[in-house]
Amino acid sequence: ASTTEQDGFDALIAADGRIEPRDWMPDGYRKTLIRQIAQHGHSEIIGMQPEGNWITRAPSLRRKAILLAKVQDEAGHGLYLYSAAETLGMSREEMLDLLHAGRQKYSSIFNYPTPTWADVAAIGWLVDGAAITNQVPLTRCSYGPYARAMVRICKEESFHQRQGFESLLALSNGTPEQHAMAQDAIDRWWWPSLMMFGPPDENSPNSAQSSAWGIKRFSNDELRQRFVDICVPQAETLGLTLPDTDLRWNAERNHYDFGVIDWTEFHEILKGNGPCNRQRVATRRQAHADGAWVREAAAEYAAKQAAREGS
Ligand code: ACO
């Protein structure tokens, strides 16, 4: 890079401006964004599986229509994110190949099973709630296409979070069996949701540089704390208990204190050893192979249209 290019980039970041696809950017900035946006896109796509599991078994037509719309939204989010990553020079095919080869990550959270209907509700409340907490600040991230993609995604995630809350409230106020099912789902999803924010700040290798570049606006621990503070009163309204005996208000800090997260579990999941890692990746690979004819047909059709327009 010439000094003027680097200086121009640094000045734009210092002025809290937005970097656009055609602007010069350091290689590291480009790589970090591709890594994060691809991982984010893959999470949306893999994230369709745990809930998709319940579409054919939703307890009513209304719940089924809501769930279908929600899972379809996740597919849309994946596509906006892949498009944002493509502006940085990596094709969607390449990203998918890297995902299928286990060389690009997706969120740890989607490696847990959804054995009951209450899991769908718990995912909406906790997983989508954690996602919004992490993603609202990303609407102000320094890379324009990523920041703009986040605006619509956050609006849709907020609908998802509310539908999860409403569904949990119905279960919690239902029969004793339904209440117990809701509580069991919260017991299983609470801690993994806290892990979504990533490792503690002192073990987060990418944080310092991503913050300096204006990609991250808050640290992993700051966002995790914000999420805990939001969830405690909501759990009270739901009549459900968060499974942490250390959870209590700390008037000095003006935050809730909470217990110790099992980071061994998190690292095992990142290594591919979570309860559903193998199943998630195998299903994704199979879906990709099954969709080959659709991609071929679409490409053929596009080529025909282009030839027709050219003639
Ligand atoms: N699941 C899987 N991997 C994770 C997770 C997680 N929950 N949290 C952190 N990691 C990985 C990081 O990707 C990084 O690995 P890498 O260097 O090989 O890419 C490593 O753990 C160390 O973490 P950090 O240094 O803290 O990484 P980073 O600065 O990228 O912060 C974070 C992680 C907060 C997840 C960030 O990437 C981010 O904000 N991503 C966008 C949001 C997102 O991906 N959401 C997906 C789930 S929500 C949904 O889709 C509904």
mmCIF file of C-alpha atoms and ligand atoms in Angstrom:
data_model
loop_
_atom_site.group_PDB
_atom_site.id
_atom_site.type_symbol
_atom_site.label_atom_id
_atom_site.label_comp_id
_atom_site.label_asym_id
_atom_site.label_seq_id
_atom_site.Cartn_x
_atom_site.Cartn_y
_atom_site.Cartn_z
ATOM 1 C CA ALA A 1 0.000 0.000 0.000
ATOM 2 C CA SER A 2 1.190 3.487 -0.668
ATOM 3 C CA THR A 3 1.240 5.776 2.349
ATOM 4 C CA THR A 4 -1.553 7.836 0.849
ATOM 5 C CA GLU A 5 -3.833 4.789 0.515
ATOM 6 C CA GLN A 6 -3.170 3.668 4.079
ATOM 7 C CA ASP A 7 -3.523 7.249 5.338
ATOM 8 C CA GLY A 8 -6.813 7.686 3.512
ATOM 9 C CA PHE A 9 -8.161 4.465 5.030
ATOM 10 C CA ASP A 10 -6.962 5.395 8.529
ATOM 11 C CA ALA A 11 -8.489 8.855 8.241
ATOM 12 C CA LEU A 12 -11.852 7.447 7.144
ATOM 13 C CA ILE A 13 -11.881 4.986 10.056
ATOM 14 C CA ALA A 14 -10.849 7.739 12.502
ATOM 15 C CA ALA A 15 -13.694 9.945 11.221
ATOM 16 C CA ASP A 16 -16.133 7.007 11.682
ATOM 17 C CA GLY A 17 -16.815 6.957 7.942
ATOM 18 C CA ARG A 18 -17.835 3.887 5.910
ATOM 19 C CA ILE A 19 -15.515 1.821 3.756
ATOM 20 C CA GLU A 20 -17.152 0.797 0.464
ATOM 21 C CA PRO A 21 -16.263 -2.139 -1.831
ATOM 22 C CA ARG A 22 -14.203 -0.106 -4.317
ATOM 23 C CA ASP A 23 -12.206 1.728 -1.631
ATOM 24 C CA TRP A 24 -8.663 0.663 -0.883
ATOM 25 C CA MET A 25 -8.461 -1.393 2.315
ATOM 26 C CA PRO A 26 -5.670 -3.296 4.088
ATOM 27 C CA ASP A 27 -5.547 -7.047 3.364
ATOM 28 C CA GLY A 28 -6.115 -7.826 7.033
ATOM 29 C CA TYR A 29 -9.298 -5.749 7.119
ATOM 30 C CA ARG A 30 -10.625 -7.557 4.045
ATOM 31 C CA LYS A 31 -9.710 -10.991 5.485
ATOM 32 C CA THR A 32 -11.266 -10.292 8.862
ATOM 33 C CA LEU A 33 -14.494 -9.141 7.271
ATOM 34 C CA ILE A 34 -14.667 -12.141 4.947
ATOM 35 C CA ARG A 35 -14.063 -14.419 7.954
ATOM 36 C CA GLN A 36 -16.741 -12.794 10.083
ATOM 37 C CA ILE A 37 -19.380 -12.205 7.401
ATOM 38 C CA ALA A 38 -18.984 -15.707 5.928
ATOM 39 C CA GLN A 39 -19.253 -17.216 9.416
ATOM 40 C CA HIS A 40 -22.305 -15.085 10.054
ATOM 41 C CA GLY A 41 -23.921 -16.126 6.735
ATOM 42 C CA HIS A 42 -23.159 -19.800 7.373
ATOM 43 C CA SER A 43 -24.770 -19.496 10.822
ATOM 44 C CA GLU A 44 -27.988 -18.260 9.253
ATOM 45 C CA ILE A 45 -28.034 -21.126 6.762
ATOM 46 C CA ILE A 46 -27.058 -23.902 9.199
ATOM 47 C CA GLY A 47 -29.413 -22.284 11.729
ATOM 48 C CA MET A 48 -32.365 -23.254 9.536
ATOM 49 C CA GLN A 49 -31.855 -26.916 10.471
ATOM 50 C CA PRO A 50 -32.656 -27.050 14.208
ATOM 51 C CA GLU A 51 -35.949 -25.210 13.708
ATOM 52 C CA GLY A 52 -36.749 -26.631 10.285
ATOM 53 C CA ASN A 53 -36.918 -29.907 12.205
ATOM 54 C CA TRP A 54 -40.286 -28.740 13.642
ATOM 55 C CA ILE A 55 -42.047 -27.304 10.566
ATOM 56 C CA THR A 56 -43.968 -30.508 9.820
ATOM 57 C CA ARG A 57 -44.806 -30.988 13.510
ATOM 58 C CA ALA A 58 -45.813 -27.478 14.619
ATOM 59 C CA PRO A 59 -48.788 -27.747 17.006
ATOM 60 C CA SER A 60 -51.176 -25.547 14.975
ATOM 61 C CA LEU A 61 -51.554 -24.011 11.532
ATOM 62 C CA ARG A 62 -50.793 -20.567 12.995
ATOM 63 C CA ARG A 63 -47.562 -21.761 14.609
ATOM 64 C CA LYS A 64 -46.590 -23.566 11.439
ATOM 65 C CA ALA A 65 -47.103 -20.450 9.266
ATOM 66 C CA ILE A 66 -45.024 -18.375 11.703
ATOM 67 C CA LEU A 67 -42.227 -20.934 11.810
ATOM 68 C CA LEU A 68 -42.154 -21.299 8.022
ATOM 69 C CA ALA A 69 -41.856 -17.520 7.632
ATOM 70 C CA LYS A 70 -39.120 -17.382 10.221
ATOM 71 C CA VAL A 71 -36.990 -20.147 8.737
ATOM 72 C CA GLN A 72 -37.404 -18.513 5.332
ATOM 73 C CA ASP A 73 -36.191 -15.206 6.821
ATOM 74 C CA GLU A 74 -33.023 -16.978 7.987
ATOM 75 C CA ALA A 75 -32.368 -18.138 4.426
ATOM 76 C CA GLY A 76 -32.769 -14.537 3.275
ATOM 77 C CA HIS A 77 -30.307 -13.340 5.921
ATOM 78 C CA GLY A 78 -27.785 -15.895 4.717
ATOM 79 C CA LEU A 79 -28.153 -14.582 1.169
ATOM 80 C CA TYR A 80 -27.713 -10.894 2.132
ATOM 81 C CA LEU A 81 -24.615 -11.848 4.094
ATOM 82 C CA TYR A 82 -23.110 -13.928 1.289
ATOM 83 C CA SER A 83 -23.731 -10.967 -1.040
ATOM 84 C CA ALA A 84 -21.992 -8.626 1.409
ATOM 85 C CA ALA A 85 -19.006 -11.005 1.610
ATOM 86 C CA GLU A 86 -18.899 -11.272 -2.200
ATOM 87 C CA THR A 87 -18.259 -7.511 -2.410
ATOM 88 C CA LEU A 88 -14.928 -8.306 -0.708
ATOM 89 C CA GLY A 89 -13.872 -10.700 -3.451
ATOM 90 C CA MET A 90 -14.807 -14.193 -2.269
ATOM 91 C CA SER A 91 -17.481 -16.011 -4.272
ATOM 92 C CA ARG A 92 -20.416 -17.773 -2.670
ATOM 93 C CA GLU A 93 -19.243 -21.101 -4.140
ATOM 94 C CA GLU A 94 -15.898 -20.678 -2.426
ATOM 95 C CA MET A 95 -17.512 -19.827 0.920
ATOM 96 C CA LEU A 96 -19.782 -22.859 0.707
ATOM 97 C CA ASP A 97 -16.850 -25.098 -0.208
ATOM 98 C CA LEU A 98 -14.946 -23.806 2.839
ATOM 99 C CA LEU A 99 -17.974 -24.403 5.081
ATOM 100 C CA HIS A 100 -18.422 -27.939 3.762
ATOM 101 C CA ALA A 101 -14.710 -28.646 4.244
ATOM 102 C CA GLY A 102 -14.891 -27.404 7.854
ATOM 103 C CA ARG A 103 -12.556 -24.495 7.071
ATOM 104 C CA GLN A 104 -15.018 -21.703 7.795
ATOM 105 C CA LYS A 105 -16.968 -21.734 11.025
ATOM 106 C CA TYR A 106 -20.625 -21.218 11.880
ATOM 107 C CA SER A 107 -22.041 -20.318 15.274
ATOM 108 C CA SER A 108 -21.552 -22.821 18.093
ATOM 109 C CA ILE A 109 -25.230 -22.491 19.022
ATOM 110 C CA PHE A 110 -26.540 -24.448 16.052
ATOM 111 C CA ASN A 111 -24.861 -27.655 17.194
ATOM 112 C CA TYR A 112 -27.459 -28.379 19.872
ATOM 113 C CA PRO A 113 -30.515 -30.594 19.281
ATOM 114 C CA THR A 114 -34.184 -29.506 19.293
ATOM 115 C CA PRO A 115 -35.967 -32.484 20.857
ATOM 116 C CA THR A 116 -39.178 -30.650 21.849
ATOM 117 C CA TRP A 117 -41.511 -27.961 20.475
ATOM 118 C CA ALA A 118 -40.427 -25.667 23.331
ATOM 119 C CA ASP A 119 -36.928 -25.614 21.797
ATOM 120 C CA VAL A 120 -38.301 -23.601 18.882
ATOM 121 C CA ALA A 121 -39.682 -21.044 21.339
ATOM 122 C CA ALA A 122 -36.462 -20.989 23.384
ATOM 123 C CA ILE A 123 -34.387 -20.446 20.237
ATOM 124 C CA GLY A 124 -36.601 -17.494 19.303
ATOM 125 C CA TRP A 125 -36.331 -15.890 22.713
ATOM 126 C CA LEU A 126 -32.719 -16.634 23.628
ATOM 127 C CA VAL A 127 -30.799 -17.345 20.417
ATOM 128 C CA ASP A 128 -32.453 -14.637 18.344
ATOM 129 C CA GLY A 129 -32.339 -12.322 21.366
ATOM 130 C CA ALA A 130 -28.577 -12.884 21.657
ATOM 131 C CA ALA A 131 -28.223 -12.422 17.907
ATOM 132 C CA ILE A 132 -29.934 -9.003 18.015
ATOM 133 C CA THR A 133 -27.841 -7.889 20.976
ATOM 134 C CA ASN A 134 -24.698 -8.730 18.992
ATOM 135 C CA GLN A 135 -25.991 -7.421 15.650
ATOM 136 C CA VAL A 136 -27.544 -4.047 16.446
ATOM 137 C CA PRO A 137 -24.046 -2.560 16.983
ATOM 138 C CA LEU A 138 -23.001 -4.138 13.658
ATOM 139 C CA THR A 139 -25.399 -1.754 11.860
ATOM 140 C CA ARG A 140 -22.694 0.829 12.687
ATOM 141 C CA CYS A 141 -19.775 -1.317 11.576
ATOM 142 C CA SER A 142 -17.218 0.424 9.370
ATOM 143 C CA TYR A 143 -17.840 -1.726 6.291
ATOM 144 C CA GLY A 144 -20.848 -0.245 4.444
ATOM 145 C CA PRO A 145 -22.402 -3.356 2.826
ATOM 146 C CA TYR A 146 -22.235 -5.352 6.093
ATOM 147 C CA ALA A 147 -23.661 -2.480 8.152
ATOM 148 C CA ARG A 148 -26.551 -1.976 5.727
ATOM 149 C CA ALA A 149 -27.360 -5.701 5.543
ATOM 150 C CA MET A 150 -27.657 -5.661 9.336
ATOM 151 C CA VAL A 151 -30.446 -3.075 9.388
ATOM 152 C CA ARG A 152 -33.064 -5.300 7.806
ATOM 153 C CA ILE A 153 -31.711 -8.430 9.475
ATOM 154 C CA CYS A 154 -32.090 -6.846 12.925
ATOM 155 C CA LYS A 155 -35.695 -5.829 12.226
ATOM 156 C CA GLU A 156 -36.539 -9.394 11.251
ATOM 157 C CA GLU A 157 -34.595 -10.858 14.184
ATOM 158 C CA SER A 158 -36.578 -8.661 16.499
ATOM 159 C CA PHE A 159 -39.814 -10.195 15.160
ATOM 160 C CA HIS A 160 -38.268 -13.634 15.684
ATOM 161 C CA GLN A 161 -37.362 -12.816 19.261
ATOM 162 C CA ARG A 162 -40.873 -11.630 20.009
ATOM 163 C CA GLN A 163 -42.505 -14.681 18.474
ATOM 164 C CA GLY A 164 -40.237 -16.859 20.630
ATOM 165 C CA PHE A 165 -41.184 -14.919 23.747
ATOM 166 C CA GLU A 166 -44.900 -15.124 22.933
ATOM 167 C CA SER A 167 -44.689 -18.836 22.244
ATOM 168 C CA LEU A 168 -42.804 -19.459 25.516
ATOM 169 C CA LEU A 169 -45.347 -17.392 27.433
ATOM 170 C CA ALA A 170 -48.160 -19.535 26.021
ATOM 171 C CA LEU A 171 -46.326 -22.710 27.079
ATOM 172 C CA SER A 172 -45.400 -21.321 30.475
ATOM 173 C CA ASN A 173 -49.033 -20.407 31.190
ATOM 174 C CA GLY A 174 -50.328 -23.685 29.754
ATOM 175 C CA THR A 175 -50.659 -27.107 31.360
ATOM 176 C CA PRO A 176 -48.092 -28.227 33.970
ATOM 177 C CA GLU A 177 -46.534 -30.442 31.250
ATOM 178 C CA GLN A 178 -46.212 -27.497 28.866
ATOM 179 C CA HIS A 179 -44.695 -25.329 31.593
ATOM 180 C CA ALA A 180 -42.178 -28.070 32.409
ATOM 181 C CA MET A 181 -41.307 -28.425 28.723
ATOM 182 C CA ALA A 182 -40.648 -24.668 28.467
ATOM 183 C CA GLN A 183 -38.481 -24.723 31.601
ATOM 184 C CA ASP A 184 -36.510 -27.723 30.326
ATOM 185 C CA ALA A 185 -35.787 -25.906 27.048
ATOM 186 C CA ILE A 186 -34.571 -22.793 28.904
ATOM 187 C CA ASP A 187 -32.367 -24.992 31.095
ATOM 188 C CA ARG A 188 -30.709 -26.399 27.974
ATOM 189 C CA TRP A 189 -30.422 -23.192 25.886
ATOM 190 C CA TRP A 190 -29.382 -20.591 28.465
ATOM 191 C CA TRP A 191 -25.673 -21.364 28.774
ATOM 192 C CA PRO A 192 -25.080 -22.080 25.076
ATOM 193 C CA SER A 193 -26.734 -18.708 24.285
ATOM 194 C CA LEU A 194 -24.202 -16.940 26.489
ATOM 195 C CA MET A 195 -21.422 -18.665 24.529
ATOM 196 C CA MET A 196 -22.691 -17.146 21.280
ATOM 197 C CA PHE A 197 -20.956 -13.871 22.170
ATOM 198 C CA GLY A 198 -17.588 -15.570 21.808
ATOM 199 C CA PRO A 199 -14.740 -16.187 24.267
ATOM 200 C CA PRO A 200 -14.062 -13.845 27.213
ATOM 201 C CA ASP A 201 -12.314 -10.617 26.198
ATOM 202 C CA GLU A 202 -8.944 -11.769 27.517
ATOM 203 C CA ASN A 203 -9.101 -14.849 25.225
ATOM 204 C CA SER A 204 -10.520 -13.145 22.149
ATOM 205 C CA PRO A 205 -7.636 -12.907 19.664
ATOM 206 C CA ASN A 206 -9.511 -10.863 17.043
ATOM 207 C CA SER A 207 -11.098 -8.262 19.309
ATOM 208 C CA ALA A 208 -8.383 -5.610 19.575
ATOM 209 C CA GLN A 209 -7.855 -5.272 15.837
ATOM 210 C CA SER A 210 -11.561 -5.547 14.956
ATOM 211 C CA SER A 211 -12.359 -2.802 17.479
ATOM 212 C CA ALA A 212 -9.603 -0.565 16.111
ATOM 213 C CA TRP A 213 -11.086 -1.026 12.628
ATOM 214 C CA GLY A 214 -14.599 -0.147 13.803
ATOM 215 C CA ILE A 215 -15.951 -3.612 12.997
ATOM 216 C CA LYS A 216 -16.644 -4.417 16.637
ATOM 217 C CA ARG A 217 -18.249 -1.582 18.616
ATOM 218 C CA PHE A 218 -18.524 -3.465 21.934
ATOM 219 C CA SER A 219 -16.513 -6.344 23.355
ATOM 220 C CA ASN A 220 -17.749 -9.938 23.663
ATOM 221 C CA ASP A 221 -18.127 -9.600 27.446
ATOM 222 C CA GLU A 222 -19.907 -6.236 27.222
ATOM 223 C CA LEU A 223 -22.543 -7.643 24.877
ATOM 224 C CA ARG A 224 -22.895 -10.829 26.936
ATOM 225 C CA GLN A 225 -23.538 -8.700 30.042
ATOM 226 C CA ARG A 226 -26.085 -6.581 28.180
ATOM 227 C CA PHE A 227 -27.906 -9.756 27.124
ATOM 228 C CA VAL A 228 -28.000 -11.141 30.680
ATOM 229 C CA ASP A 229 -29.373 -7.811 31.947
ATOM 230 C CA ILE A 230 -32.133 -7.882 29.318
ATOM 231 C CA CYS A 231 -33.094 -11.521 29.933
ATOM 232 C CA VAL A 232 -33.471 -11.574 33.723
ATOM 233 C CA PRO A 233 -36.627 -9.395 33.899
ATOM 234 C CA GLN A 234 -38.052 -11.078 30.797
ATOM 235 C CA ALA A 235 -37.632 -14.510 32.435
ATOM 236 C CA GLU A 236 -39.579 -13.185 35.421
ATOM 237 C CA THR A 237 -42.423 -12.081 33.144
ATOM 238 C CA LEU A 238 -42.359 -15.512 31.523
ATOM 239 C CA GLY A 239 -42.544 -17.233 34.913
ATOM 240 C CA LEU A 240 -39.447 -19.274 34.023
ATOM 241 C CA THR A 241 -36.152 -19.665 35.871
ATOM 242 C CA LEU A 242 -32.747 -19.071 34.340
ATOM 243 C CA PRO A 243 -30.554 -22.037 35.371
ATOM 244 C CA ASP A 244 -27.870 -20.092 37.251
ATOM 245 C CA THR A 245 -27.804 -19.935 41.054
ATOM 246 C CA ASP A 246 -25.174 -17.158 40.942
ATOM 247 C CA LEU A 247 -27.456 -14.793 39.054
ATOM 248 C CA ARG A 248 -28.121 -11.709 41.196
ATOM 249 C CA TRP A 249 -28.352 -7.938 40.884
ATOM 250 C CA ASN A 250 -25.133 -6.108 41.704
ATOM 251 C CA ALA A 251 -26.036 -2.545 42.695
ATOM 252 C CA GLU A 252 -22.412 -1.441 42.618
ATOM 253 C CA ARG A 253 -21.874 -2.542 39.047
ATOM 254 C CA ASN A 254 -25.442 -1.791 37.990
ATOM 255 C CA HIS A 255 -25.529 -5.187 36.282
ATOM 256 C CA TYR A 256 -26.506 -8.754 37.057
ATOM 257 C CA ASP A 257 -23.656 -10.976 38.231
ATOM 258 C CA PHE A 258 -23.765 -14.428 36.684
ATOM 259 C CA GLY A 259 -22.052 -17.804 37.029
ATOM 260 C CA VAL A 260 -19.022 -19.257 35.276
ATOM 261 C CA ILE A 261 -19.424 -20.372 31.663
ATOM 262 C CA ASP A 262 -18.134 -23.823 30.720
ATOM 263 C CA TRP A 263 -15.623 -22.811 28.051
ATOM 264 C CA THR A 264 -14.495 -26.430 27.632
ATOM 265 C CA GLU A 265 -17.893 -27.181 26.136
ATOM 266 C CA PHE A 266 -17.529 -24.186 23.784
ATOM 267 C CA HIS A 267 -14.077 -25.278 22.591
ATOM 268 C CA GLU A 268 -15.218 -28.873 22.078
ATOM 269 C CA ILE A 269 -18.041 -27.560 19.853
ATOM 270 C CA LEU A 270 -15.605 -25.406 17.880
ATOM 271 C CA LYS A 271 -13.484 -28.514 17.325
ATOM 272 C CA GLY A 272 -16.517 -30.282 15.843
ATOM 273 C CA ASN A 273 -17.393 -32.402 18.883
ATOM 274 C CA GLY A 274 -20.764 -30.905 19.852
ATOM 275 C CA PRO A 275 -23.922 -33.025 19.999
ATOM 276 C CA CYS A 276 -24.978 -32.223 16.404
ATOM 277 C CA ASN A 277 -21.871 -30.929 14.543
ATOM 278 C CA ARG A 278 -21.546 -33.935 12.254
ATOM 279 C CA GLN A 279 -25.247 -34.100 11.502
ATOM 280 C CA ARG A 280 -25.453 -30.361 10.688
ATOM 281 C CA VAL A 281 -22.562 -30.430 8.237
ATOM 282 C CA ALA A 282 -23.685 -33.708 6.638
ATOM 283 C CA THR A 283 -27.219 -32.340 6.118
ATOM 284 C CA ARG A 284 -25.814 -29.120 4.626
ATOM 285 C CA ARG A 285 -23.558 -31.028 2.219
ATOM 286 C CA GLN A 286 -26.428 -33.251 1.148
ATOM 287 C CA ALA A 287 -28.703 -30.240 0.574
ATOM 288 C CA HIS A 288 -25.991 -28.663 -1.561
ATOM 289 C CA ALA A 289 -25.586 -31.816 -3.639
ATOM 290 C CA ASP A 290 -29.365 -32.184 -4.008
ATOM 291 C CA GLY A 291 -29.612 -28.579 -5.196
ATOM 292 C CA ALA A 292 -26.980 -28.962 -7.952
ATOM 293 C CA TRP A 293 -29.623 -29.367 -10.671
ATOM 294 C CA VAL A 294 -31.349 -26.133 -9.556
ATOM 295 C CA ARG A 295 -28.090 -24.172 -9.794
ATOM 296 C CA GLU A 296 -27.349 -25.682 -13.210
ATOM 297 C CA ALA A 297 -30.846 -24.925 -14.494
ATOM 298 C CA ALA A 298 -30.701 -21.340 -13.184
ATOM 299 C CA ALA A 299 -27.299 -20.758 -14.809
ATOM 300 C CA GLU A 300 -28.526 -22.246 -18.093
ATOM 301 C CA TYR A 301 -31.638 -20.054 -18.034
ATOM 302 C CA ALA A 302 -29.588 -16.930 -17.263
ATOM 303 C CA ALA A 303 -27.214 -17.730 -20.155
ATOM 304 C CA LYS A 304 -30.179 -18.193 -22.533
ATOM 305 C CA GLN A 305 -31.725 -14.893 -21.433
ATOM 306 C CA ALA A 306 -28.401 -13.110 -21.894
ATOM 307 C CA ALA A 307 -27.964 -14.598 -25.384
ATOM 308 C CA ARG A 308 -31.509 -13.553 -26.315
ATOM 309 C CA GLU A 309 -30.920 -9.991 -25.103
ATOM 310 C CA GLY A 310 -27.616 -9.889 -26.987
ATOM 311 C CA SER A 311 -29.145 -10.976 -30.314
HETATM 312 N N1 ACO B 1 -19.355 -19.878 17.527
HETATM 313 C C1 ACO B 1 -18.355 -20.277 16.729
HETATM 314 N N2 ACO B 1 -17.162 -19.654 16.693
HETATM 315 C C2 ACO B 1 -17.001 -18.587 17.499
HETATM 316 C C3 ACO B 1 -17.995 -18.113 18.332
HETATM 317 C C4 ACO B 1 -19.221 -18.814 18.349
HETATM 318 N N3 ACO B 1 -20.243 -18.470 19.134
HETATM 319 N N4 ACO B 1 -17.535 -17.040 19.004
HETATM 320 C C5 ACO B 1 -16.260 -16.851 18.601
HETATM 321 N N5 ACO B 1 -15.938 -17.802 17.702
HETATM 322 C C6 ACO B 1 -14.653 -17.996 17.060
HETATM 323 C C7 ACO B 1 -14.242 -16.797 16.232
HETATM 324 O O1 ACO B 1 -14.804 -16.894 14.933
HETATM 325 C C8 ACO B 1 -12.746 -16.911 16.251
HETATM 326 O O2 ACO B 1 -12.320 -17.930 15.361
HETATM 327 P P1 ACO B 1 -11.549 -17.624 13.983
HETATM 328 O O3 ACO B 1 -10.460 -16.639 14.320
HETATM 329 O O4 ACO B 1 -11.088 -18.935 13.502
HETATM 330 O O5 ACO B 1 -12.567 -17.006 13.078
HETATM 331 C C9 ACO B 1 -12.465 -17.425 17.639
HETATM 332 O O6 ACO B 1 -13.673 -18.055 18.072
HETATM 333 C C10 ACO B 1 -12.030 -16.363 18.625
HETATM 334 O O7 ACO B 1 -13.090 -15.428 18.862
HETATM 335 P P2 ACO B 1 -12.941 -13.846 18.730
HETATM 336 O O8 ACO B 1 -11.497 -13.465 18.623
HETATM 337 O O9 ACO B 1 -13.725 -13.233 19.816
HETATM 338 O O10 ACO B 1 -13.623 -13.646 17.286
HETATM 339 P P3 ACO B 1 -14.437 -12.400 16.711
HETATM 340 O O11 ACO B 1 -13.726 -11.141 16.962
HETATM 341 O O12 ACO B 1 -14.783 -12.742 15.302
HETATM 342 O O13 ACO B 1 -15.793 -12.343 17.598
HETATM 343 C C11 ACO B 1 -18.139 -12.819 17.227
HETATM 344 C C12 ACO B 1 -16.741 -13.396 17.548
HETATM 345 C C13 ACO B 1 -18.569 -11.918 18.374
HETATM 346 C C14 ACO B 1 -19.109 -13.993 17.092
HETATM 347 C C15 ACO B 1 -18.058 -12.005 15.916
HETATM 348 O O14 ACO B 1 -17.474 -12.769 14.893
HETATM 349 C C16 ACO B 1 -19.382 -11.500 15.422
HETATM 350 O O15 ACO B 1 -19.926 -10.541 15.945
HETATM 351 N N6 ACO B 1 -19.938 -12.149 14.344
HETATM 352 C C17 ACO B 1 -21.159 -11.741 13.705
HETATM 353 C C18 ACO B 1 -22.351 -12.332 14.360
HETATM 354 C C19 ACO B 1 -22.552 -13.791 14.062
HETATM 355 O O16 ACO B 1 -21.749 -14.462 13.416
HETATM 356 N N7 ACO B 1 -23.666 -14.327 14.489
HETATM 357 C C20 ACO B 1 -23.999 -15.694 14.160
HETATM 358 C C21 ACO B 1 -24.907 -16.291 15.135
HETATM 359 S S1 ACO B 1 -26.433 -15.477 15.304
HETATM 360 C C22 ACO B 1 -27.491 -16.019 14.105
HETATM 361 O O17 ACO B 1 -27.095 -16.294 13.043
HETATM 362 C C23 ACO B 1 -28.942 -16.154 14.412
#
